[in-house]
Amino acid sequence: MKCLLAFALALLLPVLSTSTSTSARDVDVDAVAAASLAWDQAYAAGDASKLAGLYDDEAVSMPPGMSSLPTKSAIAADFAAFFASNRATRRTLDADRRVTGEFAIERARYEATISPKDGAAAIKEAGKHIVVYRRQTDGSWKVFWGIWNSDQ
């Protein structure tokens, strides 16, 4: 009987630990999805300060057509300059998110509309991005690396 119980436990233990692990992973994926949505919302609000707060202290942003922004303060300054001249919205679509340890990766498409404040015609953009998030000591997720480009 003890052998049968030991055998049954040996078979069930990997299944039980996988389901617990998967559940924790699902929670992390949901938290990364929430961080991504918070980014889109802060962007639509034109809130450069709030956007910068969604970045890790060691973040690097790699915008198309320009040099990397290697510090959180450079990222914040870039957002401030952008929102001084523009209003914008952005939606993350079809995201594939993977979490491993302290990092998460989001590969997704996006749609954005940029409306210059000077009255020029709005620009509609569709593209794709890769965002690497880093888990913070409080359990939240912040952008660690980001790179994107337009499909046009």
C-alpha positions as a printed NumPy array, in Angstrom:
array([[  0.   ,   0.   ,   0.   ],
       [  2.823,   2.421,   0.894],
       [  4.48 ,   1.684,  -2.448],
       [  1.253,   2.4  ,  -4.295],
       [  0.796,   5.703,  -2.411],
       [  4.411,   6.711,  -3.098],
       [  3.947,   5.862,  -6.789],
       [  0.726,   7.909,  -6.999],
       [  2.384,  10.888,  -5.31 ],
       [  5.352,  10.63 ,  -7.657],
       [  2.953,  10.836, -10.615],
       [  0.862,  13.683,  -9.197],
       [  3.628,  15.907,  -7.829],
       [  4.807,  17.205, -11.241],
       [  1.191,  17.89 , -12.25 ],
       [  0.447,  19.771,  -9.025],
       [  3.618,  21.853,  -9.163],
       [  3.003,  22.668, -12.835],
       [ -0.512,  23.927, -12.168],
       [  0.702,  26.128,  -9.307],
       [  3.557,  27.419, -11.443],
       [  1.225,  28.074, -14.366],
       [ -1.16 ,  29.952, -12.1  ],
       [  1.65 ,  32.204, -10.814],
       [  2.81 ,  32.734, -14.395],
       [ -0.736,  33.715, -15.431],
       [ -0.829,  36.283, -12.627],
       [  2.491,  37.72 , -13.856],
       [  1.291,  37.809, -17.476],
       [ -1.858,  39.634, -16.338],
       [  0.267,  42.12 , -14.362],
       [  2.449,  42.786, -17.424],
       [ -0.706,  43.276, -19.52 ],
       [ -1.895,  45.816, -16.931],
       [  1.476,  47.616, -17.098],
       [  1.157,  47.761, -20.893],
       [ -2.366,  49.182, -20.635],
       [ -1.186,  51.767, -18.079],
       [  1.46 ,  52.871, -20.615],
       [ -1.165,  53.303, -23.352],
       [ -3.39 ,  55.271, -20.957],
       [ -0.602,  57.601, -19.755],
       [  0.417,  58.176, -23.387],
       [ -3.172,  59.075, -24.336],
       [ -3.315,  61.45 , -21.357],
       [ -0.14 ,  63.178, -22.571],
       [  1.377,  62.671, -19.132],
       [  5.162,  62.58 , -19.651],
       [  5.847,  62.345, -15.924],
       [  3.492,  59.412, -15.418],
       [  4.942,  57.666, -18.474],
       [  8.479,  58.093, -17.152],
       [  7.317,  56.593, -13.864],
       [  6.425,  53.397, -15.727],
       [ 10.101,  52.887, -16.632],
       [ 12.742,  51.016, -14.633],
       [ 15.569,  53.126, -13.212],
       [ 17.958,  51.443, -15.698],
       [ 15.607,  51.671, -18.694],
       [ 16.722,  52.174, -22.278],
       [ 14.344,  53.294, -25.028],
       [ 15.27 ,  52.654, -28.649],
       [ 13.032,  54.859, -30.83 ],
       [ 13.122,  54.549, -34.611],
       [ 15.314,  56.958, -36.536],
       [ 17.223,  58.318, -33.558],
       [ 19.829,  57.37 , -30.981],
       [ 18.876,  55.284, -27.98 ],
       [ 17.666,  57.099, -24.883],
       [ 19.949,  55.482, -22.287],
       [ 18.477,  56.897, -19.068],
       [ 15.102,  57.343, -17.452],
       [ 15.637,  61.135, -17.414],
       [ 16.385,  61.147, -21.171],
       [ 13.2  ,  59.133, -21.746],
       [ 11.188,  61.596, -19.627],
       [ 12.657,  64.574, -21.523],
       [ 11.789,  62.949, -24.862],
       [  8.181,  62.415, -23.78 ],
       [  7.938,  66.01 , -22.484],
       [  9.223,  67.396, -25.805],
       [  6.843,  65.158, -27.772],
       [  3.772,  66.153, -25.746],
       [  4.683,  69.843, -25.932],
       [  3.867,  69.621, -29.647],
       [  1.454,  66.695, -29.928],
       [ -1.571,  64.917, -28.562],
       [ -1.598,  61.185, -29.163],
       [ -3.312,  57.883, -28.551],
       [ -1.958,  54.365, -28.79 ],
       [ -3.443,  50.875, -28.489],
       [ -1.45 ,  47.703, -27.984],
       [ -2.896,  44.819, -30.011],
       [ -2.341,  41.07 , -30.341],
       [  0.244,  40.957, -27.581],
       [  2.239,  37.82 , -26.874],
       [  3.681,  38.05 , -23.368],
       [  6.208,  35.681, -21.802],
       [  7.476,  35.829, -18.225],
       [ 10.645,  34.275, -16.907],
       [ 12.104,  35.182, -13.529],
       [ 12.509,  38.922, -13.094],
       [ 11.879,  39.728, -16.772],
       [  8.864,  39.66 , -19.071],
       [  8.785,  40.159, -22.828],
       [  5.904,  41.641, -24.774],
       [  5.799,  41.312, -28.569],
       [  2.826,  43.139, -30.028],
       [  1.339,  45.307, -32.72 ],
       [  0.157,  48.827, -32.025],
       [ -1.985,  51.522, -33.578],
       [ -1.372,  55.179, -32.82 ],
       [ -2.738,  58.551, -33.812],
       [ -0.548,  61.613, -33.407],
       [ -2.253,  65.008, -33.678],
       [  0.116,  67.979, -33.896],
       [ -1.   ,  70.858, -31.688],
       [ -0.243,  73.317, -34.503],
       [ -3.297,  72.083, -36.404],
       [ -1.447,  69.987, -38.982],
       [ -3.121,  66.793, -40.142],
       [ -3.148,  63.875, -37.719],
       [ -0.787,  61.   , -38.428],
       [ -2.124,  57.458, -38.145],
       [  0.535,  54.849, -37.502],
       [  0.533,  51.076, -37.181],
       [  3.586,  49.113, -36.158],
       [  5.108,  46.572, -33.841],
       [  7.163,  46.63 , -30.679],
       [  9.205,  44.537, -28.311],
       [  9.112,  45.651, -24.692],
       [ 11.104,  43.978, -21.94 ],
       [  9.706,  44.571, -18.463],
       [ 11.592,  44.08 , -15.201],
       [  9.884,  43.022, -12.002],
       [ 10.345,  45.649,  -9.291],
       [ 10.971,  44.919,  -5.611],
       [  7.312,  45.748,  -4.877],
       [  6.184,  43.114,  -7.449],
       [  5.138,  45.639, -10.118],
       [  6.48 ,  45.541, -13.668],
       [  8.236,  48.468, -15.362],
       [  9.652,  48.962, -18.838],
       [ 13.318,  47.991, -18.933],
       [ 13.959,  48.05 , -22.703],
       [ 11.666,  49.17 , -25.47 ],
       [ 12.028,  49.22 , -29.243],
       [  9.4  ,  49.79 , -31.941],
       [  8.958,  50.695, -35.564],
       [  6.179,  51.672, -37.919],
       [  4.846,  49.429, -40.649],
       [  4.746,  52.371, -43.089]])
